[in-house]
Short mmCIF file of C-alpha atoms and ligand atoms in Angstrom, two decimals:
data_model
loop_
_atom_site.label_atom_id
_atom_site.label_comp_id
_atom_site.label_asym_id
_atom_site.label_seq_id
_atom_site.Cartn_x
_atom_site.Cartn_y
_atom_site.Cartn_z
CA UNK L 498 6.33 -3.08 5.76
CA UNK L 499 6.07 -6.62 4.43
CA UNK L 500 2.82 -7.71 2.79
CA UNK L 501 1.73 -11.33 2.75
CA UNK L 502 -1.09 -13.81 2.34
CA UNK L 503 -2.35 -16.84 4.26
CA UNK L 504 -0.05 -19.24 2.37
CA UNK L 505 2.95 -17.23 3.54
CA UNK L 506 1.72 -17.46 7.14
CA UNK L 507 1.26 -21.23 6.77
CA UNK L 508 4.77 -21.67 5.36
CA UNK L 509 6.31 -19.58 8.13
CA UNK L 510 4.36 -21.42 10.84
CA UNK L 511 5.27 -24.84 9.46
CA UNK L 512 8.94 -23.94 9.30
CA UNK L 513 9.00 -22.55 12.85
CA UNK L 514 7.14 -25.53 14.26
CA UNK L 515 8.71 -28.36 12.24
CA UNK L 516 12.24 -27.13 11.49
CA UNK L 517 12.97 -24.90 14.47
CA UNK L 518 10.92 -26.82 17.02
CA UNK L 519 9.21 -23.66 18.25
CA UNK L 520 6.02 -24.94 19.92
CA UNK L 521 2.96 -23.46 18.21
CA UNK L 522 1.65 -22.42 21.63
CA UNK L 523 4.69 -20.15 21.98
CA UNK L 524 3.70 -18.34 18.79
CA UNK L 525 0.13 -18.12 20.06
CA UNK L 526 1.27 -16.70 23.39
CA UNK L 527 3.47 -14.15 21.64
CA UNK L 528 0.49 -13.18 19.49
CA UNK L 529 -1.68 -12.77 22.56
CA UNK L 530 0.91 -10.62 24.34
CA UNK L 531 1.14 -8.34 21.31
CA UNK L 532 -2.63 -7.90 21.34
CA UNK L 533 -2.48 -6.97 25.04
CA UNK L 534 0.34 -4.51 24.30
CA UNK L 535 -2.02 -2.68 21.95
CA UNK L 536 -4.77 -2.11 24.51
CA UNK L 537 -4.98 1.29 26.14
CA UNK L 538 -5.63 0.38 29.77
CA UNK L 539 -6.25 3.99 30.70
CA UNK L 540 -9.46 3.71 28.70
CA UNK L 541 -10.37 0.01 28.73
CA UNK L 542 -10.62 -2.26 31.78
CA UNK L 543 -13.39 -4.71 31.02
CA UNK L 544 -13.56 -6.98 28.02
CA UNK L 545 -16.02 -9.15 26.11
CA UNK L 546 -13.87 -11.72 24.35
CA UNK L 547 -15.54 -13.61 21.52
CA UNK L 548 -13.77 -16.69 20.26
CA UNK L 549 -14.07 -19.12 17.38
CA UNK L 550 -12.71 -22.64 17.68
CA UNK L 551 -9.62 -22.31 15.44
CA UNK L 552 -6.29 -20.73 16.32
CA UNK L 553 -7.73 -17.23 16.08
CA UNK L 554 -10.03 -18.29 18.90
CA UNK L 555 -6.97 -19.78 20.64
CA UNK L 556 -5.24 -16.39 20.46
CA UNK L 557 -8.34 -14.78 21.97
CA UNK L 558 -8.43 -17.28 24.84
CA UNK L 559 -4.75 -16.60 25.57
CA UNK L 560 -5.53 -12.86 25.53
CA UNK L 561 -8.38 -13.53 27.97
CA UNK L 562 -6.00 -15.35 30.33
CA UNK L 563 -3.46 -12.52 30.18
CA UNK L 564 -6.13 -9.93 30.91
CA UNK L 565 -7.60 -12.03 33.71
CA UNK L 566 -4.11 -12.30 35.24
CA UNK L 567 -3.91 -8.50 35.16
CA UNK L 568 -7.11 -8.42 37.23
CA UNK L 569 -9.19 -7.09 34.35
CA UNK L 570 -12.84 -8.06 34.06
CA UNK L 571 -13.30 -10.61 31.25
CA UNK L 572 -16.45 -12.19 29.81
CA UNK L 573 -15.54 -14.99 27.43
CA UNK L 574 -17.78 -16.52 24.76
CA UNK L 575 -17.06 -19.40 22.41
CA UNK L 576 -19.20 -19.65 19.31
CA UNK L 577 -20.47 -22.86 17.75
CA UNK L 578 -19.95 -26.52 18.47
CA UNK L 579 -17.11 -27.16 16.05
CA UNK L 580 -14.28 -29.15 17.65
CA UNK L 581 -11.41 -26.91 18.79
CA UNK L 582 -7.98 -26.78 17.20
CA UNK L 583 -5.22 -28.29 19.35
CA UNK L 584 -3.88 -24.97 20.61
CA UNK L 585 -7.31 -23.49 21.09
CA UNK L 586 -8.17 -26.46 23.31
CA UNK L 587 -4.94 -26.04 25.31
CA UNK L 588 -5.85 -22.44 26.11
CA UNK L 589 -9.44 -23.38 26.80
CA UNK L 590 -8.32 -26.00 29.34
CA UNK L 591 -5.94 -23.62 31.09
CA UNK L 592 -8.77 -21.13 31.61
CA UNK L 593 -11.05 -23.92 32.84
CA UNK L 594 -8.32 -25.04 35.28
CA UNK L 595 -8.03 -21.46 36.49
CA UNK L 596 -11.76 -21.46 37.14
CA UNK L 597 -12.49 -18.71 34.63
CA UNK L 598 -16.04 -19.11 33.27
CA UNK L 599 -16.49 -19.52 29.50
CA UNK L 600 -19.96 -19.25 27.97
CA UNK L 601 -20.97 -20.97 24.76
CA UNK L 602 -23.13 -19.52 22.02
CA UNK L 603 -24.74 -22.26 20.00
CA UNK L 604 -28.36 -21.28 19.43
CA UNK L 605 -30.05 -17.99 18.58
CA UNK L 606 -31.42 -17.80 22.16
CA UNK L 607 -27.82 -17.71 23.50
CA UNK L 608 -27.25 -14.40 21.73
CA UNK L 609 -29.42 -12.59 24.28
CA UNK L 610 -26.83 -13.43 26.93
CA UNK L 611 -24.12 -11.92 24.73
CA UNK L 612 -26.19 -8.80 24.02
CA UNK L 613 -26.76 -8.27 27.74
CA UNK L 614 -23.02 -8.18 28.37
CA UNK L 615 -21.70 -6.41 25.27
CA UNK L 616 -22.65 -2.95 26.48
CA UNK L 617 -21.49 -3.53 30.04
CA UNK L 618 -17.81 -3.97 29.14
CA UNK L 619 -15.45 -1.35 27.68
CA UNK L 620 -14.12 -3.34 24.75
CA UNK L 621 -14.99 -6.27 22.49
CA UNK L 622 -12.13 -8.51 21.41
CA UNK L 623 -12.89 -10.36 18.19
CA UNK L 624 -11.19 -13.74 17.82
CA UNK L 625 -13.84 -15.53 15.78
CA UNK L 626 -12.02 -16.09 12.49
CA UNK L 627 -8.53 -15.21 11.33
CA UNK L 628 -6.59 -16.38 8.32
CA UNK L 629 -8.46 -19.71 8.34
CA UNK L 630 -11.80 -18.29 7.20
CA UNK L 631 -12.79 -20.74 4.51
CA UNK L 632 -16.39 -20.26 3.47
CA UNK L 633 -19.40 -18.01 3.66
CA UNK L 634 -20.42 -17.00 7.16
CA UNK L 635 -23.98 -17.85 8.13
CA UNK L 636 -26.11 -19.13 11.01
CA UNK L 637 -25.05 -18.34 14.54
CA UNK L 638 -21.72 -16.78 13.40
CA UNK L 639 -23.56 -14.26 11.29
CA UNK L 640 -25.91 -13.39 14.14
CA UNK L 641 -23.02 -12.85 16.56
CA UNK L 642 -21.20 -10.57 14.11
CA UNK L 643 -24.40 -8.59 13.67
CA UNK L 644 -24.70 -8.13 17.45
CA UNK L 645 -21.06 -7.07 17.76
CA UNK L 646 -21.41 -4.45 15.03
CA UNK L 647 -24.69 -3.17 16.42
CA UNK L 648 -23.31 -2.72 19.92
CA UNK L 649 -21.49 0.51 19.13
CA UNK L 650 -18.67 -0.56 21.46
CA UNK L 651 -14.95 -0.30 20.75
CA UNK L 652 -13.85 -3.44 18.87
CA UNK L 653 -10.34 -4.85 18.58
CA UNK L 654 -9.94 -7.63 16.01
CA UNK L 655 -7.22 -10.22 16.32
CA UNK L 656 -5.18 -10.66 13.11
CA UNK L 657 -8.08 -9.86 10.73
CA UNK L 658 -11.61 -8.61 11.30
CA UNK L 659 -13.64 -11.83 11.38
CA UNK L 660 -15.28 -12.25 7.99
CA UNK L 661 -12.54 -10.61 5.91
CA UNK L 662 -10.37 -12.66 3.59
CA UNK L 663 -6.61 -12.44 3.93
CA UNK L 664 -5.47 -13.00 0.38
CA UNK L 665 -7.38 -10.43 -1.58
CA UNK L 666 -10.04 -8.06 -0.38
CA UNK L 667 -13.33 -9.82 0.20
CA UNK L 668 -16.04 -10.19 2.82
CA UNK L 669 -17.52 -13.66 3.21
CA UNK L 670 -21.15 -12.95 4.04
CA UNK L 671 -20.61 -10.59 6.96
CA UNK L 672 -17.68 -9.03 8.77
CA UNK L 673 -16.80 -7.43 12.07
CA UNK L 674 -16.26 -3.67 11.81
CA UNK L 675 -13.30 -3.12 14.09
CA UNK L 676 -11.81 0.07 15.47
CA UNK L 677 -8.40 -1.53 15.51
CA UNK L 678 -6.89 -4.68 14.02
CA UNK L 679 -3.73 -6.14 15.52
CA UNK L 680 -2.34 -8.31 12.76
CA UNK L 681 0.65 -10.63 12.92
CA UNK L 682 3.97 -10.61 11.08
CA UNK L 683 2.78 -9.19 7.75
CA UNK L 684 0.28 -6.67 6.44
CA UNK L 685 -2.39 -8.91 4.91
CA UNK L 686 -2.98 -8.57 1.19
CA UNK L 687 -6.70 -8.42 1.85
CA UNK L 688 -6.21 -5.05 3.57
CA UNK L 689 -5.15 -3.49 0.26
CA UNK L 690 -8.48 -2.13 -0.84
CA UNK L 691 -10.06 1.26 -0.42
CA UNK L 692 -13.03 -0.36 1.31
CA UNK L 693 -11.05 -2.44 3.78
CA UNK L 694 -10.51 0.21 6.44
CA UNK L 695 -14.26 0.27 7.05
CA UNK L 696 -13.69 -3.15 8.62
CA UNK L 697 -10.12 -3.09 9.90
CA UNK L 698 -10.06 0.34 11.51
CA UNK L 699 -6.49 1.25 12.43
CA UNK L 700 -4.07 -1.53 11.46
CA UNK L 701 -1.09 -2.45 13.61
CA UNK L 702 1.26 -5.21 12.46
CA UNK L 703 3.17 -6.95 15.24
CA UNK L 704 5.97 -9.47 15.11
CA UNK L 705 5.27 -12.61 17.12
CA UNK L 706 8.83 -13.79 17.62
CA UNK L 707 9.47 -15.32 14.20
CA UNK L 708 13.08 -14.71 13.12
CA UNK L 709 13.27 -12.30 10.19
CA UNK L 710 15.28 -14.73 8.08
CA UNK L 711 12.42 -17.21 8.29
CA UNK L 712 9.93 -14.63 7.05
CA UNK L 713 12.34 -13.65 4.26
CA UNK L 714 12.69 -17.29 3.21
CA UNK L 715 9.06 -17.37 2.10
CA UNK L 716 8.18 -13.72 1.58
CA UNK L 717 7.48 -12.68 -2.02
CA UNK L 718 9.18 -9.29 -1.64
CA UNK L 719 5.96 -7.33 -1.54
CA UNK L 720 6.03 -4.23 0.64
CA UNK L 721 3.70 -1.49 1.78
CA UNK L 722 5.38 1.92 1.56
CA UNK L 723 4.70 4.09 4.58
CA UNK L 724 6.13 7.30 5.99
CA UNK L 725 8.78 5.46 7.98
CA UNK L 726 10.31 3.92 4.84
CA UNK L 727 10.18 7.24 2.97
CA UNK L 728 11.97 9.05 5.76
CA UNK L 729 14.79 6.56 5.47
CA UNK L 730 15.10 7.13 1.69
CA UNK L 731 14.81 10.90 1.45
CA UNK L 732 17.98 12.88 2.02
CA UNK L 733 18.23 16.30 3.62
CA UNK L 734 19.87 18.87 1.37
CA UNK L 735 23.47 19.81 2.03
CA UNK L 736 23.83 23.47 2.89
CA UNK L 737 26.54 24.05 0.31
CA UNK L 738 25.14 22.47 -2.84
CA UNK L 739 24.45 24.24 -6.09
CA UNK L 740 21.91 23.75 -8.82
CA UNK L 741 24.18 21.43 -10.80
CA UNK L 742 23.96 18.95 -7.94
CA UNK L 743 20.22 18.59 -8.35
CA UNK L 744 20.15 17.53 -11.91
CA UNK L 745 19.27 18.67 -15.38
CA UNK L 746 15.80 17.41 -16.02
CA UNK L 747 14.25 17.55 -19.47
CA UNK L 748 10.51 17.31 -19.94
CA UNK L 749 9.21 16.47 -23.40
CA UNK L 750 5.51 17.14 -23.31
CA UNK L 751 2.54 19.11 -24.58
CA UNK L 752 0.95 20.01 -27.88
CA UNK L 753 -1.49 22.60 -29.16
CA UNK L 754 -4.37 20.85 -27.45
CA UNK L 755 -2.57 20.03 -24.21
CA UNK L 756 -0.41 22.83 -22.92
CA UNK L 757 -1.54 22.16 -19.34
CA UNK L 758 0.01 18.68 -19.31
CA UNK L 759 3.38 20.11 -20.31
CA UNK L 760 3.13 22.87 -17.74
CA UNK L 761 2.20 20.52 -14.89
CA UNK L 762 4.86 17.92 -15.70
CA UNK L 763 7.56 20.58 -15.68
CA UNK L 764 6.17 22.13 -12.50
CA UNK L 765 6.20 18.71 -10.83
CA UNK L 766 9.94 18.61 -11.56
CA UNK L 767 10.63 22.23 -10.55
CA UNK L 768 8.66 22.16 -7.31
CA UNK L 769 10.19 18.88 -6.14
CA UNK L 770 13.68 20.27 -6.34
CA UNK L 771 15.21 19.62 -9.77
CA UNK L 772 18.22 21.88 -10.37
CA UNK L 773 17.42 22.87 -13.94
CA UNK L 774 14.27 21.99 -15.85
CA UNK L 775 13.92 22.37 -19.61
CA UNK L 776 10.56 21.85 -21.22
CA UNK L 777 10.66 20.74 -24.84
CA UNK L 778 7.42 21.07 -26.68
CA UNK L 779 5.73 21.69 -30.01
CA UNK L 780 6.88 24.88 -31.72
CA UNK L 781 3.41 26.39 -31.83
CA UNK L 782 3.00 26.39 -28.02
CA UNK L 783 6.46 27.51 -26.95
CA UNK L 784 5.33 31.10 -26.56
CA UNK L 785 2.23 30.30 -24.53
CA UNK L 786 4.24 28.16 -22.15
CA UNK L 787 7.00 30.74 -21.89
CA UNK L 788 4.48 33.24 -20.61
CA UNK L 789 3.31 30.79 -17.94
CA UNK L 790 6.56 29.83 -16.29
CA UNK L 791 9.60 31.58 -14.94
CA UNK L 792 11.78 28.78 -13.60
CA UNK L 793 11.58 26.47 -16.61
CA UNK L 794 13.50 26.95 -19.84
CA UNK L 795 11.33 26.27 -22.86
CA UNK L 796 12.37 25.11 -26.30
CA UNK L 797 10.82 23.42 -29.28
CA UNK L 798 11.91 19.88 -30.00
CA UNK L 799 12.37 20.98 -33.58
CA UNK L 800 15.17 23.23 -32.28
CA UNK L 801 18.77 22.35 -33.26
CA UNK L 802 19.83 22.27 -29.61
CA UNK L 803 17.31 19.56 -28.75
CA UNK L 804 19.69 16.65 -29.46
CA UNK L 805 22.37 18.18 -27.27
CA UNK L 806 19.90 18.81 -24.49
CA UNK L 807 18.94 15.13 -24.52
CA UNK L 808 22.61 14.16 -24.37
CA UNK L 809 23.25 16.43 -21.39
CA UNK L 810 20.19 15.52 -19.33
CA UNK L 811 20.32 13.62 -16.05
CA UNK L 812 16.76 12.41 -16.53
CA UNK L 813 14.00 12.86 -19.08
CA UNK L 814 10.23 12.76 -18.62
CA UNK L 815 8.39 12.10 -21.86
CA UNK L 816 4.81 11.85 -22.97
CA UNK L 817 2.14 13.95 -21.23
CA UNK L 818 -0.02 15.75 -23.76
CA UNK L 819 2.20 15.01 -26.78
CA UNK L 820 -0.54 13.34 -28.79
CA UNK L 821 -0.66 9.75 -29.97
CA UNK L 822 0.94 10.35 -33.36
CA UNK L 823 3.90 9.61 -35.60
CA UNK L 824 5.88 12.61 -34.47
CA UNK L 825 5.67 11.50 -30.83
CA UNK L 826 6.63 7.98 -31.86
CA UNK L 827 9.69 9.17 -33.77
CA UNK L 828 10.96 11.28 -30.89
CA UNK L 829 10.57 8.39 -28.44
CA UNK L 830 12.03 5.83 -30.79
CA UNK L 831 15.09 8.00 -31.29
CA UNK L 832 15.65 8.51 -27.56
CA UNK L 833 15.02 4.86 -26.66
CA UNK L 834 17.47 3.62 -29.26
CA UNK L 835 20.33 5.73 -27.86
CA UNK L 836 22.10 5.03 -24.59
CA UNK L 837 21.91 7.72 -21.93
CA UNK L 838 20.16 8.94 -18.80
CA UNK L 839 17.04 7.31 -17.29
CA UNK L 840 13.63 8.00 -18.83
CA UNK L 841 10.17 8.35 -17.35
CA UNK L 842 7.54 7.41 -19.94
CA UNK L 843 3.93 8.40 -19.44
CA UNK L 844 0.67 8.96 -21.34
CA UNK L 845 1.26 9.32 -25.10
CA UNK L 846 4.78 7.95 -24.79
CA UNK L 847 3.10 4.72 -23.72
CA UNK L 848 0.30 4.93 -26.25
CA UNK L 849 2.72 5.12 -29.19
CA UNK L 850 4.70 2.16 -27.87
CA UNK L 851 1.67 -0.10 -27.71
CA UNK L 852 2.69 -2.07 -30.80
CA UNK L 853 6.40 -1.42 -30.49
CA UNK L 854 7.26 -2.91 -27.15
CA UNK L 855 10.57 -4.24 -28.45
CA UNK L 856 11.82 -0.68 -28.31
CA UNK L 857 11.36 -0.83 -24.56
CA UNK L 858 12.98 -4.20 -24.23
CA UNK L 859 15.99 -3.35 -26.36
CA UNK L 860 16.68 0.08 -24.90
CA UNK L 861 19.90 0.38 -22.91
CA UNK L 862 18.45 3.13 -20.74
CA UNK L 863 16.88 2.72 -17.32
CA UNK L 864 13.17 3.21 -17.89
CA UNK L 865 10.24 3.96 -15.62
CA UNK L 866 6.75 3.73 -17.10
CA UNK L 867 3.76 5.22 -15.28
CA UNK L 868 0.56 3.84 -16.85
CA UNK L 869 -2.92 4.09 -15.41
CA UNK L 870 -5.14 1.01 -15.67
CA UNK L 871 -6.35 1.92 -19.20
CA UNK L 872 -2.82 2.49 -20.52
CA UNK L 873 -1.65 -0.74 -18.88
CA UNK L 874 -4.54 -2.49 -20.61
CA UNK L 875 -3.43 -1.17 -23.99
CA UNK L 876 0.21 -2.14 -23.34
CA UNK L 877 -0.57 -5.67 -22.22
CA UNK L 878 -3.75 -6.41 -24.19
CA UNK L 879 -5.45 -7.40 -20.92
CA UNK L 880 -8.88 -5.93 -20.16
CA UNK L 881 -9.16 -3.41 -17.33
CA UNK L 882 -11.24 -5.67 -15.08
CA UNK L 883 -8.55 -8.32 -15.05
CA UNK L 884 -5.82 -5.78 -14.52
CA UNK L 885 -7.61 -4.42 -11.46
CA UNK L 886 -8.03 -7.95 -10.12
CA UNK L 887 -4.42 -9.03 -10.65
CA UNK L 888 -2.64 -5.70 -10.53
CA UNK L 889 0.41 -6.89 -8.65
CA UNK L 890 1.15 -9.92 -10.79
CA UNK L 891 0.49 -8.13 -14.08
CA UNK L 892 2.72 -5.18 -13.18
CA UNK L 893 5.49 -7.48 -11.93
CA UNK L 894 5.38 -9.71 -15.00
CA UNK L 895 5.43 -6.78 -17.41
CA UNK L 896 8.28 -5.19 -15.54
CA UNK L 897 10.30 -8.40 -15.61
CA UNK L 898 9.57 -9.10 -19.28
CA UNK L 899 10.74 -5.67 -20.47
CA UNK L 900 13.40 -4.99 -17.85
CA UNK L 901 11.81 -1.72 -16.76
CA UNK L 902 10.29 -0.20 -13.64
CA UNK L 903 6.50 -0.13 -13.72
CA UNK L 904 4.42 2.28 -11.68
CA UNK L 905 0.81 1.22 -12.11
CA UNK L 906 -1.47 4.04 -10.96
CA UNK L 907 -4.65 3.56 -9.01
CA UNK L 908 -5.78 3.12 -5.45
CA UNK L 909 -2.63 1.73 -3.78
CA UNK L 910 -0.34 2.51 -6.71
CA UNK L 911 2.07 -0.33 -7.44
CA UNK L 912 5.75 0.11 -8.14
CA UNK L 913 7.86 -2.83 -9.23
CA UNK L 914 11.20 -3.66 -10.81
CA UNK L 915 10.08 -7.21 -11.57
CA UNK L 916 11.60 -8.58 -8.36
CA UNK L 917 10.31 -6.37 -5.59
CA UNK L 918 6.82 -4.91 -5.41
CA UNK L 919 6.07 -1.73 -3.47
CA UNK L 920 2.53 -0.64 -2.74
CA UNK L 921 1.95 2.99 -2.04
CA UNK L 922 -0.18 3.88 0.94
CA UNK L 923 -0.97 7.54 0.16
CA UNK L 924 -3.46 9.34 -2.08
CA UNK L 925 -7.23 9.51 -2.06
CA UNK L 926 -10.25 10.03 -4.28
CA UNK L 927 -10.31 13.79 -3.71
CA UNK L 928 -7.26 13.87 -6.00
CA UNK L 929 -9.06 12.20 -8.89
CA UNK L 930 -8.79 15.07 -11.37
CA UNK L 931 -6.93 16.07 -14.51
CA UNK L 932 -3.20 16.69 -14.47
CA UNK L 933 -2.39 14.67 -11.34
CA UNK L 934 -0.50 12.03 -13.31
CA UNK L 935 1.49 14.69 -15.17
CA UNK L 936 2.81 16.09 -11.90
CA UNK L 937 3.82 12.63 -10.72
CA UNK L 938 5.81 12.04 -13.92
CA UNK L 939 7.63 15.32 -13.35
CA UNK L 940 8.39 14.46 -9.72
CA UNK L 941 9.87 11.07 -10.63
CA UNK L 942 12.13 12.61 -13.28
CA UNK L 943 13.13 15.26 -10.76
CA UNK L 944 14.20 12.79 -8.07
CA UNK L 945 16.11 10.70 -10.60
CA UNK L 946 17.81 13.90 -11.73
CA UNK L 947 18.68 14.65 -8.11
CA UNK L 948 20.60 11.39 -7.96
CA UNK L 949 18.12 8.97 -6.46
CA UNK L 950 18.28 5.49 -7.95
CA UNK L 951 15.24 5.12 -10.30
CA UNK L 952 13.32 2.54 -8.23
CA UNK L 953 13.79 4.58 -5.05
CA UNK L 954 12.93 7.80 -6.90
CA UNK L 955 9.70 6.23 -8.14
CA UNK L 956 8.69 4.93 -4.71
CA UNK L 957 9.51 8.29 -3.14
CA UNK L 958 7.59 10.26 -5.77
CA UNK L 959 4.43 8.14 -5.55
CA UNK L 960 4.40 8.47 -1.79
CA UNK L 961 5.03 12.23 -1.76
CA UNK L 962 2.46 12.92 -4.49
CA UNK L 963 -0.27 11.09 -2.55
CA UNK L 964 0.91 12.42 0.80
CA UNK L 965 0.55 16.03 -0.31
CA UNK L 966 -2.95 15.16 -1.54
CA UNK L 967 -3.82 13.49 1.76
CA UNK L 968 -2.71 16.47 3.80
CA UNK L 969 -4.55 18.96 1.58
CA UNK L 970 -7.72 16.92 1.45
CA UNK L 971 -8.19 17.24 5.20
CA UNK L 972 -9.40 20.80 4.56
CA UNK L 973 -10.51 20.64 0.94
CA UNK L 974 -13.51 19.19 -0.86
CA UNK L 975 -11.34 18.41 -3.87
CA UNK L 976 -7.63 18.72 -4.49
CA UNK L 977 -6.49 19.92 -7.90
CA UNK L 978 -3.15 19.57 -9.64
CA UNK L 979 -2.20 23.20 -9.03
CA UNK L 980 -2.77 22.76 -5.27
CA UNK L 981 -0.33 19.86 -5.27
CA UNK L 982 2.25 21.88 -7.20
CA UNK L 983 1.92 24.75 -4.75
CA UNK L 984 2.37 22.67 -1.56
CA UNK L 985 4.99 20.19 -2.82
CA UNK L 986 8.23 21.78 -1.55
CA UNK L 987 6.82 22.53 1.90
CA UNK L 988 5.61 19.02 2.49
CA UNK L 989 8.74 17.36 1.08
CA UNK L 990 10.75 19.43 3.55
CA UNK L 991 8.64 18.09 6.42
CA UNK L 992 9.55 14.55 5.39
CA UNK L 993 13.28 15.19 5.63
CA UNK L 994 13.39 15.34 9.43
N1 LIG B 2155 2.04 -17.03 12.34
C1 LIG B 2155 0.91 -16.51 12.70
O1 LIG B 2155 0.52 -15.49 12.19
C2 LIG B 2155 0.11 -17.18 13.71
C3 LIG B 2155 -1.24 -16.90 13.81
N2 LIG B 2155 -2.06 -17.49 14.69
C4 LIG B 2155 -3.48 -17.27 14.66
O2 LIG B 2155 -4.07 -18.35 13.96
C5 LIG B 2155 -5.04 -17.85 13.08
C6 LIG B 2155 -5.34 -18.85 12.01
O3 LIG B 2155 -5.82 -19.97 12.64
P1 LIG B 2155 -6.60 -21.16 11.89
O4 LIG B 2155 -6.87 -22.18 12.90
O5 LIG B 2155 -5.83 -21.55 10.70
O6 LIG B 2155 -7.89 -20.46 11.35
P2 LIG B 2155 -9.07 -19.65 12.06
O7 LIG B 2155 -8.92 -19.59 13.50
O8 LIG B 2155 -9.17 -18.36 11.34
O9 LIG B 2155 -10.39 -20.44 11.67
C7 LIG B 2155 -10.42 -21.80 11.43
C8 LIG B 2155 -11.68 -22.43 11.99
O10 LIG B 2155 -12.82 -21.74 11.54
C9 LIG B 2155 -13.66 -22.65 10.82
N3 LIG B 2155 -14.29 -21.88 9.74
C10 LIG B 2155 -13.74 -21.32 8.69
N4 LIG B 2155 -14.65 -20.62 7.98
C11 LIG B 2155 -15.82 -20.77 8.61
C12 LIG B 2155 -17.16 -20.30 8.40
N5 LIG B 2155 -17.43 -19.49 7.37
N6 LIG B 2155 -18.12 -20.66 9.23
C13 LIG B 2155 -17.86 -21.45 10.27
N7 LIG B 2155 -16.63 -21.93 10.57
C14 LIG B 2155 -15.63 -21.59 9.74
C15 LIG B 2155 -12.78 -23.74 10.37
O11 LIG B 2155 -13.58 -24.86 10.16
P3 LIG B 2155 -13.22 -26.02 9.09
O12 LIG B 2155 -14.40 -26.90 9.12
O13 LIG B 2155 -13.03 -25.31 7.79
O14 LIG B 2155 -11.98 -26.64 9.59
C16 LIG B 2155 -11.82 -23.85 11.55
O15 LIG B 2155 -12.41 -24.54 12.59
C17 LIG B 2155 -4.49 -16.55 12.63
O16 LIG B 2155 -5.44 -15.70 12.07
C18 LIG B 2155 -3.91 -16.02 13.93
O17 LIG B 2155 -4.92 -15.38 14.67
C19 LIG B 2155 -1.50 -18.44 15.68
O18 LIG B 2155 -2.06 -18.29 16.89
C20 LIG B 2155 0.00 -18.20 15.89
C21 LIG B 2155 0.75 -18.17 14.64
K1 LIG B 2156 -10.50 -12.04 14.15
#
């Protein structure tokens, strides 16, 4: 699903209105009809419609007219004395001409009238502010929002919950807490925050009759990855395939201190369907790891066969638990400087590259890096606070500069190849525990090994990893890495049909 900000909406609107001669009232009517489409009339038949004086209010007035024409009960309120936008006024006048009463809320005393009605109708429709919210909400607007939220009634917000910014998550003073938000054309960037669903409720994005090529003209290629997209990427397995078809995946990971990281990375690869997984690790821990796994072959990277293994791999995951040391650096430097299969670099593989980023840039291999915020900070020299604030731009720029795929972990993990940006929609805080990232690294290498193109493999893996966590966390207080490993193949199977 496309993600966008208020500038994108302005550009699209201007083009439609000025270049295509689509009257803005047509767009407003389409918007209103899409709001109506999202109302469950088996449950809701009477409506309190609360309007601002901009185009969001105009949408709400058009919704009111549509509902009135369907013989629904409507109580309409306009807030404030601000002059109306052109299209808001057009819809206001139509309702007046139809003889539909519209009440105004200007002073605190007027709120009593609103309060009296709020609980009498089935639903509140919020059309106070949309993408034009420009400053802190106070005065009568704040009081109305307080009444709406206190009412306990079902609330549907038009485009954005009034009070929420569109461009990055933020509440300007106060905000409607909706049960459902019907947003137009694009998923607003402001919705991308773990706190936003407290205000948006369920989000539905509806097209309002703008041709796709017009949206594409201005869209910055930022997408939200949801189940629908994943189902179109993931392939069902042919009945008559053999293990060679699903790739030889090598995992270089682990050290005396961190055997778990090596184990989990390799299990991520095994349990997501890699044909053959070989775990290469420090000599001293080979035996321990051998006793832990059955499906994975284990060897030391000091072994003579190591170089050949690297040559014959279809993908390689490197880094988890290796230690930030010279030995790790030498192994990575050697692999990066030779042409060959795609690589997934994580954890210590990234730490040792901190001051050697040219190795990334000059490598002929396809590379995916999977830093968390701290690792990204070390790679870029940008402090964590700023990375969190500008995650998308920083990930995209880094990806472009080094010609690699970046998966930046966190709430709404970001995946980018420098051109397109994909934002993952799965995962939750119950998964915040050790070893989660190691599994993800293994899954990505596994899907690349299975023949998925690296960007697609990375998008797929991030989604699946979080999706398994989301499903498990419905019944669990916390979800650990081993739970994810255990459920992986079952849940991936469910996504293939
Ligand atoms: N392509 C589309 O997606 C379409 C969307 N539509 C709808 O239009 C709105 C955006 O409409 P716009 O008129 O730009 O903005 P708003 O309705 O959100 O609000 C603007 C008015 O609100 C005043 N304002 C802003 N902040 C405050 C505040 N804190 N307190 C009081 N008043 C405020 C603002 O006043 P100014 O003095 O700043 O001018 C405006 O009066 C979008 O969200 C969709 O719902 C179109 O209908 C179709 C195309
Ligand atoms: K709104």
